[in-house]
Tab-separated table of C-alpha atoms and ligand atoms in Angstrom:
chain	number	residue	atom	x	y	z
A	19	MET	CA	-0.008	0.005	0.009
A	20	ARG	CA	1.219	3.548	-0.746
A	21	ALA	CA	-0.021	6.815	0.773
A	22	TYR	CA	0.131	8.350	-2.732
A	23	ASP	CA	-2.483	5.901	-4.066
A	24	LEU	CA	-4.792	6.498	-1.110
A	25	ILE	CA	-4.581	10.272	-1.588
A	26	LEU	CA	-5.501	9.821	-5.278
A	27	LYS	CA	-8.354	7.492	-4.366
A	28	LYS	CA	-9.855	10.078	-2.026
A	29	ARG	CA	-9.115	12.930	-4.418
A	30	ASN	CA	-11.158	11.066	-7.038
A	31	GLY	CA	-14.086	10.732	-4.630
A	32	ALA	CA	-13.894	7.052	-3.616
A	33	ALA	CA	-14.297	5.705	-0.081
A	34	LEU	CA	-11.281	4.195	1.690
A	35	SER	CA	-11.467	0.865	3.531
A	36	ARG	CA	-10.648	0.469	7.220
A	37	GLU	CA	-7.318	-1.170	6.297
A	38	GLU	CA	-6.403	1.775	4.043
A	39	LEU	CA	-7.348	4.316	6.750
A	40	HIS	CA	-5.360	2.317	9.284
A	41	PHE	CA	-2.324	2.384	6.970
A	42	LEU	CA	-2.567	6.189	6.630
A	43	VAL	CA	-3.328	7.099	10.272
A	44	ASP	CA	-0.957	4.604	11.823
A	45	GLY	CA	1.796	5.594	9.387
A	46	PHE	CA	1.208	9.273	10.164
A	47	VAL	CA	1.402	8.696	13.956
A	48	ARG	CA	4.636	6.677	13.555
A	49	GLY	CA	6.126	9.298	11.235
A	50	ASP	CA	6.168	7.082	8.100
A	51	VAL	CA	3.527	9.148	6.324
A	52	PRO	CA	4.882	12.718	6.180
A	53	ASP	CA	2.889	15.892	6.975
A	54	TYR	CA	2.686	16.901	3.320
A	55	GLN	CA	0.943	13.684	2.292
A	56	MET	CA	-1.427	13.748	5.267
A	57	SER	CA	-2.201	17.419	4.463
A	58	ALA	CA	-3.121	16.458	0.906
A	59	PHE	CA	-5.312	13.655	2.210
A	60	LEU	CA	-7.104	15.954	4.665
A	61	MET	CA	-7.748	18.500	1.905
A	62	ALA	CA	-9.153	15.745	-0.301
A	63	VAL	CA	-11.500	14.737	2.557
A	64	PHE	CA	-12.504	18.380	2.952
A	65	PHE	CA	-13.651	18.558	-0.693
A	66	ARG	CA	-14.774	14.976	-1.294
A	67	ASP	CA	-16.388	14.206	2.101
A	68	MET	CA	-16.544	10.668	3.601
A	69	THR	CA	-19.307	8.100	3.700
A	70	ALA	CA	-20.831	7.258	7.091
A	71	PRO	CA	-19.126	3.808	7.345
A	72	GLU	CA	-15.809	5.367	6.221
A	73	THR	CA	-16.097	8.071	8.933
A	74	ALA	CA	-16.818	5.363	11.537
A	75	ASP	CA	-13.768	3.401	10.346
A	76	LEU	CA	-11.570	6.520	10.561
A	77	THR	CA	-12.875	7.118	14.101
A	78	LEU	CA	-12.136	3.534	15.169
A	79	VAL	CA	-8.625	3.636	13.718
A	80	MET	CA	-7.964	6.963	15.495
A	81	ALA	CA	-9.433	5.738	18.820
A	82	HIS	CA	-7.045	2.750	18.744
A	83	SER	CA	-3.965	4.865	17.994
A	84	GLY	CA	-3.174	5.023	21.775
A	85	GLU	CA	-4.447	3.987	25.180
A	86	THR	CA	-8.133	3.068	25.488
A	87	MET	CA	-10.176	2.853	28.696
A	88	ASP	CA	-11.962	-0.379	29.511
A	89	LEU	CA	-14.819	0.524	31.867
A	90	SER	CA	-16.655	-2.812	31.348
A	91	PRO	CA	-15.840	-4.182	34.875
A	92	ILE	CA	-17.898	-1.280	36.367
A	93	PRO	CA	-21.539	-2.382	36.650
A	94	GLY	CA	-24.189	-0.423	34.723
A	95	VAL	CA	-24.293	1.530	31.482
A	96	LYS	CA	-21.399	4.028	31.615
A	97	VAL	CA	-22.518	7.357	30.174
A	98	ASP	CA	-20.471	10.277	28.841
A	99	LYS	CA	-21.537	13.646	27.426
A	100	HIS	CA	-19.845	15.997	25.046
A	101	SER	CA	-20.424	19.682	24.357
A	102	SER	CA	-19.087	21.279	21.201
A	103	GLY	CA	-18.165	24.316	23.333
A	104	GLY	CA	-19.551	27.715	23.967
A	105	VAL	CA	-19.611	30.737	26.258
A	106	GLY	CA	-20.788	30.191	29.828
A	107	ASP	CA	-21.176	26.455	29.222
A	108	LYS	CA	-20.834	24.884	32.671
A	109	THR	CA	-23.322	22.040	32.016
A	110	SER	CA	-20.785	19.244	32.715
A	111	ILE	CA	-20.249	20.426	36.282
A	112	VAL	CA	-23.990	20.185	36.839
A	113	LEU	CA	-24.813	17.154	34.738
A	114	VAL	CA	-22.085	14.735	35.756
A	115	PRO	CA	-22.959	14.653	39.500
A	116	LEU	CA	-26.686	15.126	38.789
A	117	VAL	CA	-26.937	12.047	36.557
A	118	ALA	CA	-24.561	10.059	38.790
A	119	SER	CA	-26.866	10.813	41.744
A	120	LEU	CA	-29.523	8.667	39.968
A	121	GLY	CA	-27.116	5.706	39.948
A	122	VAL	CA	-25.769	6.070	36.360
A	123	PRO	CA	-21.956	5.879	36.298
A	124	VAL	CA	-20.654	8.937	34.444
A	125	ALA	CA	-17.053	8.834	33.155
A	126	LYS	CA	-16.174	12.189	31.662
A	127	MET	CA	-12.936	13.281	30.039
A	128	SER	CA	-12.926	17.027	29.445
A	129	GLY	CA	-10.753	19.654	27.886
A	130	ARG	CA	-9.314	23.086	28.648
A	131	GLY	CA	-10.604	26.366	27.365
A	132	LEU	CA	-9.162	27.904	24.243
A	133	GLY	CA	-10.019	31.264	22.672
A	134	HIS	CA	-13.512	32.511	23.499
A	135	THR	CA	-14.728	29.216	24.951
A	136	GLY	CA	-14.069	28.065	28.507
A	137	GLY	CA	-12.959	24.565	29.542
A	138	THR	CA	-14.430	22.354	32.267
A	139	LEU	CA	-10.996	21.441	33.665
A	140	ASP	CA	-10.047	25.118	34.236
A	141	LYS	CA	-13.372	25.641	36.021
A	142	LEU	CA	-12.999	22.639	38.327
A	143	GLU	CA	-9.411	23.605	39.171
A	144	THR	CA	-10.648	26.888	40.722
A	145	ILE	CA	-11.726	24.638	43.658
A	146	ALA	CA	-8.779	24.508	46.072
A	147	GLY	CA	-6.874	21.240	45.662
A	148	CYS	CA	-9.129	19.772	42.965
A	149	ARG	CA	-7.017	17.664	40.574
A	150	THR	CA	-8.073	16.837	37.030
A	151	GLU	CA	-4.850	15.263	35.737
A	152	ILE	CA	-5.233	11.741	37.082
A	153	SER	CA	-4.169	8.389	35.763
A	154	GLY	CA	-6.430	5.999	33.859
A	155	GLU	CA	-6.484	3.623	36.865
A	156	ALA	CA	-7.445	6.379	39.295
A	157	PHE	CA	-10.186	7.520	36.873
A	158	PHE	CA	-11.520	3.931	36.669
A	159	ASP	CA	-11.375	3.513	40.439
A	160	GLN	CA	-13.191	6.785	41.095
A	161	VAL	CA	-16.042	6.035	38.644
A	162	ARG	CA	-16.478	2.668	40.381
A	163	ARG	CA	-16.352	4.079	43.953
A	164	VAL	CA	-18.041	7.478	43.600
A	165	GLY	CA	-20.094	6.966	40.452
A	166	CYS	CA	-18.555	9.872	38.514
A	167	ALA	CA	-15.355	11.668	37.587
A	168	ILE	CA	-14.354	14.635	35.423
A	169	VAL	CA	-10.712	14.396	34.360
A	170	GLY	CA	-8.350	15.538	31.604
A	171	GLN	CA	-7.531	13.190	28.800
A	172	THR	CA	-4.668	10.888	29.651
A	173	ALA	CA	-1.469	11.721	27.769
A	174	ASP	CA	-1.727	8.732	25.421
A	175	LEU	CA	-5.426	9.060	24.592
A	176	VAL	CA	-5.864	9.268	20.777
A	177	PRO	CA	-2.397	10.518	19.795
A	178	ALA	CA	-3.651	10.435	16.183
A	179	ASP	CA	-6.133	13.211	16.951
A	180	LYS	CA	-3.485	15.426	18.610
A	181	LYS	CA	-1.270	15.150	15.521
A	182	LEU	CA	-4.094	15.413	12.992
A	183	TYR	CA	-5.695	18.383	14.725
A	184	ALA	CA	-2.364	20.293	14.756
A	185	LEU	CA	-2.063	19.679	10.986
A	186	ARG	CA	-5.720	20.587	10.269
A	187	ASP	CA	-5.242	23.792	12.242
A	188	VAL	CA	-2.558	25.021	9.787
A	189	THR	CA	-3.924	23.583	6.539
A	190	GLY	CA	-7.485	25.044	6.469
A	191	THR	CA	-9.081	21.662	7.151
A	192	VAL	CA	-10.604	22.122	10.618
A	193	ASP	CA	-14.182	22.766	9.518
A	194	SER	CA	-14.912	19.500	7.737
A	195	ILE	CA	-17.833	17.490	9.186
A	196	PRO	CA	-16.214	13.998	8.920
A	197	LEU	CA	-12.921	15.353	10.373
A	198	ILE	CA	-14.631	17.110	13.310
A	199	ALA	CA	-16.975	14.176	13.955
A	200	SER	CA	-14.140	11.597	13.915
A	201	SER	CA	-11.923	13.830	16.080
A	202	ILE	CA	-14.583	14.251	18.780
A	203	MET	CA	-15.913	10.688	18.631
A	204	SER	CA	-12.470	9.006	18.613
A	205	LYS	CA	-11.865	10.552	22.071
A	206	LYS	CA	-15.290	9.480	23.327
A	207	ILE	CA	-14.822	5.923	22.022
A	208	ALA	CA	-11.335	5.696	23.576
A	209	GLY	CA	-12.814	7.042	26.879
A	210	GLY	CA	-14.734	3.780	27.232
A	211	ALA	CA	-18.373	4.900	27.714
A	212	ASP	CA	-21.271	2.721	26.524
A	213	ALA	CA	-23.614	5.662	25.875
A	214	ILE	CA	-22.848	9.200	24.762
A	215	VAL	CA	-25.066	12.300	24.817
A	216	LEU	CA	-23.949	15.168	22.573
A	217	ASP	CA	-24.743	18.844	23.138
A	218	VAL	CA	-24.023	20.492	19.831
A	219	LYS	CA	-24.027	24.282	20.257
A	220	CYS	CA	-25.332	26.492	17.503
A	221	GLY	CA	-25.143	30.255	17.071
A	222	GLY	CA	-22.822	33.246	17.225
A	223	GLY	CA	-20.805	31.991	20.213
A	224	ALA	CA	-20.375	28.442	18.858
A	225	PHE	CA	-18.141	26.784	16.229
A	226	MET	CA	-21.337	25.854	14.289
A	227	ARG	CA	-23.119	29.111	13.420
A	228	ASP	CA	-26.034	27.557	11.622
A	229	VAL	CA	-28.584	24.977	12.705
A	230	ALA	CA	-28.388	22.914	9.477
A	231	LEU	CA	-24.626	22.474	9.926
A	232	ALA	CA	-25.026	21.666	13.641
A	233	ARG	CA	-27.609	19.050	12.696
A	234	ARG	CA	-25.268	17.472	10.116
A	235	LEU	CA	-22.456	17.296	12.656
A	236	ALA	CA	-24.761	15.802	15.292
A	237	GLN	CA	-26.101	13.233	12.804
A	238	ALA	CA	-22.575	12.288	11.686
A	239	MET	CA	-21.513	11.692	15.324
A	240	ILE	CA	-24.652	9.650	16.086
A	241	GLU	CA	-24.007	7.439	13.049
A	242	ILE	CA	-20.391	6.903	14.120
A	243	GLY	CA	-21.386	5.998	17.696
A	244	GLU	CA	-24.124	3.624	16.597
A	245	ALA	CA	-21.886	1.964	14.039
A	246	LEU	CA	-19.405	1.333	16.853
A	247	GLY	CA	-22.062	-0.111	19.191
A	248	ARG	CA	-22.664	2.918	21.426
A	249	ARG	CA	-26.070	4.225	22.532
A	250	MET	CA	-26.346	7.767	21.237
A	251	ALA	CA	-28.497	10.926	21.536
A	252	ALA	CA	-27.888	14.536	20.617
A	253	VAL	CA	-29.378	17.922	21.451
A	254	ILE	CA	-28.744	21.060	19.409
A	255	SER	CA	-28.861	23.984	21.792
A	256	ASP	CA	-28.675	27.741	21.475
A	257	MET	CA	-25.369	29.616	21.704
A	258	ASP	CA	-26.508	32.947	20.260
A	259	GLN	CA	-26.349	34.306	23.790
A	260	PRO	CA	-24.221	32.863	26.632
A	261	LEU	CA	-25.642	29.929	28.598
A	262	GLY	CA	-26.670	30.894	32.095
A	263	ASP	CA	-25.460	34.163	33.591
A	264	ALA	CA	-21.825	33.601	34.573
A	265	ILE	CA	-18.799	33.629	32.222
A	266	GLY	CA	-15.451	32.965	33.896
A	267	ASN	CA	-14.126	29.981	35.774
A	268	ALA	CA	-14.932	30.333	39.510
A	269	LEU	CA	-18.046	32.402	38.689
A	270	GLU	CA	-19.300	29.460	36.585
A	271	VAL	CA	-18.578	26.932	39.370
A	272	HIS	CA	-20.566	29.190	41.710
A	273	GLU	CA	-23.505	29.090	39.262
A	274	ALA	CA	-23.193	25.320	38.727
A	275	ILE	CA	-23.390	24.779	42.517
A	276	ALA	CA	-26.480	27.021	42.737
A	277	THR	CA	-28.097	24.972	39.932
A	278	LEU	CA	-27.248	21.688	41.689
A	279	ARG	CA	-28.964	23.118	44.763
A	280	GLY	CA	-32.186	23.626	42.814
A	281	ALA	CA	-31.680	27.329	42.004
A	282	GLY	CA	-29.539	28.768	39.201
A	283	PRO	CA	-30.574	30.392	35.883
A	284	ALA	CA	-33.615	28.930	34.139
A	285	ASP	CA	-31.833	28.241	30.801
A	286	LEU	CA	-28.977	26.324	32.418
A	287	ARG	CA	-31.338	24.301	34.580
A	288	GLU	CA	-33.552	23.472	31.612
A	289	LEU	CA	-30.652	22.396	29.362
A	290	CYS	CA	-29.303	20.178	32.182
A	291	LEU	CA	-32.747	18.584	32.572
A	292	VAL	CA	-33.046	17.902	28.813
A	293	LEU	CA	-29.519	16.444	28.533
A	294	GLY	CA	-29.781	14.700	31.913
A	295	ALA	CA	-33.042	13.023	30.883
A	296	LYS	CA	-31.341	11.626	27.766
A	297	MET	CA	-28.408	10.374	29.896
A	298	ALA	CA	-30.760	8.785	32.434
A	299	MET	CA	-32.746	7.028	29.715
A	300	LEU	CA	-29.661	5.785	27.880
A	301	GLY	CA	-28.244	4.745	31.269
A	302	GLY	CA	-31.307	2.580	31.830
A	303	VAL	CA	-32.613	4.216	35.041
A	304	ALA	CA	-35.709	5.870	33.566
A	305	ALA	CA	-38.169	4.449	31.066
A	306	ASN	CA	-39.204	7.770	29.550
A	307	GLU	CA	-38.600	11.514	29.547
A	308	VAL	CA	-41.274	12.296	32.151
A	309	GLU	CA	-39.897	9.772	34.641
A	310	ALA	CA	-36.306	10.900	33.992
A	311	ARG	CA	-37.128	14.601	34.523
A	312	ALA	CA	-39.046	13.849	37.714
A	313	ARG	CA	-36.090	11.955	39.160
A	314	LEU	CA	-33.599	14.646	38.121
A	315	GLU	CA	-35.768	17.428	39.624
A	316	GLU	CA	-36.099	15.425	42.852
A	317	SER	CA	-32.311	15.098	43.069
A	318	LEU	CA	-31.843	18.843	42.500
A	319	GLY	CA	-34.392	19.547	45.184
A	320	ASN	CA	-33.328	17.127	47.937
A	321	GLY	CA	-29.592	17.824	47.962
A	322	ALA	CA	-28.547	14.487	46.385
A	323	ALA	CA	-27.085	16.107	43.249
A	324	ALA	CA	-25.119	18.711	45.226
A	325	GLY	CA	-23.952	15.995	47.602
A	326	LYS	CA	-22.589	13.978	44.671
A	327	LEU	CA	-20.605	16.989	43.455
A	328	GLY	CA	-19.057	17.189	46.938
A	329	GLU	CA	-18.122	13.492	46.815
A	330	MET	CA	-16.560	13.948	43.364
A	331	ILE	CA	-14.542	16.998	44.445
A	332	ARG	CA	-13.315	15.179	47.589
A	333	ALA	CA	-12.271	12.135	45.527
A	334	GLN	CA	-10.237	14.439	43.250
A	335	GLY	CA	-8.486	15.987	46.284
A	336	GLY	CA	-10.489	19.214	46.366
A	337	ASP	CA	-12.121	21.321	49.089
A	338	ALA	CA	-15.669	19.908	49.036
A	339	THR	CA	-16.904	22.535	51.517
A	340	VAL	CA	-17.348	24.897	48.554
A	341	VAL	CA	-20.590	23.063	47.801
A	342	ASP	CA	-22.104	24.396	51.064
A	343	ASP	CA	-20.080	27.632	51.023
A	344	PRO	CA	-19.378	28.692	47.401
A	345	ASP	CA	-18.021	32.048	48.670
A	346	ARG	CA	-14.808	30.104	49.376
A	347	LEU	CA	-14.119	30.165	45.630
A	348	PRO	CA	-11.618	32.764	44.396
A	349	ARG	CA	-13.091	36.260	44.065
A	350	ALA	CA	-11.878	39.189	41.973
A	351	PRO	CA	-10.915	42.405	43.824
A	352	VAL	CA	-12.715	44.778	41.409
A	353	VAL	CA	-16.464	44.387	40.603
A	354	ARG	CA	-18.092	47.026	38.377
A	355	ASP	CA	-21.680	47.372	37.129
A	356	VAL	CA	-22.428	47.818	33.417
A	357	THR	CA	-25.711	49.762	33.146
A	358	ALA	CA	-28.265	50.374	30.394
A	359	ALA	CA	-28.008	53.821	28.742
A	360	ALA	CA	-31.718	53.980	27.876
A	361	ASP	CA	-35.046	52.203	28.441
A	362	GLY	CA	-35.737	49.274	26.109
A	363	HIS	CA	-35.642	45.521	25.582
A	364	VAL	CA	-32.573	43.297	25.201
A	365	HIS	CA	-32.640	42.022	21.587
A	366	HIS	CA	-29.257	40.407	21.308
A	367	ILE	CA	-26.224	39.606	23.425
A	368	ASP	CA	-23.119	38.819	21.383
A	369	ALA	CA	-21.857	35.609	22.975
A	370	MET	CA	-18.584	35.658	21.022
A	371	ALA	CA	-17.845	39.262	22.105
A	372	LEU	CA	-18.513	38.354	25.758
A	373	GLY	CA	-16.358	35.246	25.503
A	374	LEU	CA	-13.525	37.403	24.140
A	375	ALA	CA	-14.123	40.061	26.839
A	376	ALA	CA	-13.837	37.358	29.524
A	377	MET	CA	-10.690	36.062	27.857
A	378	ALA	CA	-9.178	39.581	27.865
A	379	LEU	CA	-9.993	39.856	31.583
A	380	GLY	CA	-7.821	36.729	32.042
A	381	ALA	CA	-10.535	34.017	32.229
A	382	GLY	CA	-9.417	32.355	28.971
A	383	ARG	CA	-6.355	31.604	26.894
A	384	ALA	CA	-5.252	33.288	23.695
A	385	ARG	CA	-2.639	30.545	23.250
A	386	LYS	CA	-2.405	26.977	24.484
A	387	GLY	CA	-0.496	26.902	27.773
A	388	ASP	CA	-1.350	30.538	28.821
A	389	ASP	CA	-2.198	30.949	32.532
A	390	ILE	CA	-5.739	31.820	33.446
A	391	ASP	CA	-7.082	33.936	36.298
A	392	PRO	CA	-9.688	31.819	38.133
A	393	ALA	CA	-11.620	34.705	39.675
A	394	VAL	CA	-12.363	37.079	36.805
A	395	GLY	CA	-15.234	37.196	34.340
A	396	VAL	CA	-18.672	38.658	33.640
A	397	VAL	CA	-22.050	37.947	35.241
A	398	LEU	CA	-25.110	38.872	33.194
A	399	GLU	CA	-28.079	40.386	34.984
A	400	ALA	CA	-30.237	40.797	31.857
A	401	LYS	CA	-30.672	38.232	29.065
A	402	VAL	CA	-32.355	38.440	25.645
A	403	GLY	CA	-36.057	39.386	26.043
A	404	ALA	CA	-35.595	41.344	29.305
A	405	ALA	CA	-37.137	44.802	29.639
A	406	VAL	CA	-34.637	47.284	31.096
A	407	ARG	CA	-34.781	50.901	32.294
A	408	ALA	CA	-31.976	53.422	31.889
A	409	GLY	CA	-29.507	52.860	34.710
A	410	ASP	CA	-30.487	49.206	35.303
A	411	VAL	CA	-27.582	46.786	35.706
A	412	LEU	CA	-27.065	44.724	32.530
A	413	ALA	CA	-24.026	42.850	33.777
A	414	ARG	CA	-21.221	42.922	36.338
A	415	VAL	CA	-17.549	42.785	35.405
A	416	HIS	CA	-15.227	40.949	37.846
A	417	ALA	CA	-11.651	42.106	37.170
A	418	ARG	CA	-8.187	41.860	38.666
A	419	ASP	CA	-7.547	45.634	38.349
A	420	ALA	CA	-9.084	48.923	37.124
A	421	GLU	CA	-7.377	48.791	33.710
A	422	HIS	CA	-8.868	45.414	32.801
A	423	GLU	CA	-12.183	46.456	34.304
A	424	ARG	CA	-12.465	49.590	32.136
A	425	ALA	CA	-11.822	47.728	28.877
A	426	ALA	CA	-14.294	44.991	29.805
A	427	VAL	CA	-17.068	47.428	30.740
A	428	VAL	CA	-16.894	48.946	27.245
A	429	ALA	CA	-16.814	45.509	25.556
A	430	VAL	CA	-19.750	44.201	27.627
A	431	ARG	CA	-21.873	47.314	26.949
A	432	ASP	CA	-21.115	46.961	23.208
A	433	ALA	CA	-22.141	43.280	23.301
A	434	TYR	CA	-25.719	44.264	24.222
A	435	THR	CA	-28.261	45.343	21.559
A	436	ILE	CA	-31.123	47.217	23.222
A	437	ASP	CA	-34.086	48.442	21.251
A	438	ALA	CA	-37.471	50.047	22.092
A	439	MET	CA	-39.478	47.143	20.591
A	440	PRO	CA	-40.195	44.099	22.807
A	441	ALA	CA	-38.022	41.037	22.067
A	442	ALA	CA	-38.550	37.319	22.625
A	443	ALA	CA	-35.964	35.049	24.213
A	444	PRO	CA	-34.499	32.679	21.572
A	445	PRO	CA	-35.506	28.993	21.822
A	446	LEU	CA	-32.941	27.144	23.984
A	447	ILE	CA	-33.371	23.727	22.346
A	448	ARG	CA	-33.138	23.855	18.530
A	449	ALA	CA	-33.471	20.140	17.878
A	450	VAL	CA	-33.263	16.732	19.564
A	451	LEU	CA	-31.861	13.739	17.676
A	452	GLY	CA	-31.669	10.073	18.537
B	20	URA	N1	-13.347	19.641	18.825
B	20	URA	C1	-12.575	18.549	18.620
B	20	URA	O1	-12.259	17.803	19.515
B	20	URA	N2	-12.162	18.306	17.342
B	20	URA	C2	-12.491	19.077	16.294
B	20	URA	O2	-12.088	18.769	15.189
B	20	URA	C3	-13.286	20.220	16.527
B	20	URA	C4	-13.688	20.471	17.818
């Protein structure tokens, strides 16, 4: 077999077999297939697409390029969830303990924030002592003992994706549906879960701007998972405005804890109930949506979900007392109100602009490896649809100093579109698949 022939085959629009994909991916990881040939192949995929079975084969080959988790000795259906990333997206910190509190083992490998989107690991690490870099054995042991864990990917998980993503990033081949779907799903498959619930974000603050594209991506990932024997479901949710009110690491943990205690913003709670119901049904502890929601709501109301977060934090070496006393989380020294200049209704909140404002405050990374400030960020007091009077607080900026605060106040004010006409809140759930 020669890489040259496989590039030509894809360039001419044919589907590659699993053996051919294995030859290419394995050769690339070992260094036998050079970057220039893999780049040509990726560009051919970009223009020629892949069939569903071919995408599943690529995913499987990638998943087996490194270490894979075997969670089968843990009783029950092990469930994972994935979000395609957005602004203010703290659903994992709510969902993982919430669903685990119903007796479904949840084994979650998460990532760090990059650019305008935050990362679950950075958020969890704002809790004093909480570790997310733990070994595969410790991850397995924690899921078995506690019922849930949120950890970083182990170093050897899907090395093919690390190498391929770095190449896609510099060859204009990131935004290809089969390449995104295989990249995400290879990590989920290697993570060992039996069932996977996908939250594909759609809108101005997401990677997928348009609902048709988000649907295609979700469908491609469902087909991969099902072809590889996983139970799958997907929700397409709104990311035209940030999710919940808080943007910034410790601020988001604060909000996640409030939600686990039965309070929290309505949109965050609702999305967690929708995704949680799918996870509970796939996990086999609820027969239908109504039963699943009732059990989840009970757990939010009686302290079981919050208690499970405490157990998870303690197991990961963290200060679990934050669950009862979230004011122990890091707090920024400067807090400034952003107020409305005139009466009106909030028509739009630019999620991307707010994500970038939070990043400039220090909550996110411009480059991989940058340090983040756990305490800073923005808390929204008015969301799309709200009626406001001149002088009302739209949002609060939490900053490390006056200079950062001043720049963020301008950016946050500019992110709001306020108009005299009434406005409706956008639908939170755009579609449910699977
Ligand atoms: N997230 C991933 O993990 N991979 C992609 O290709 C895009 C988003």
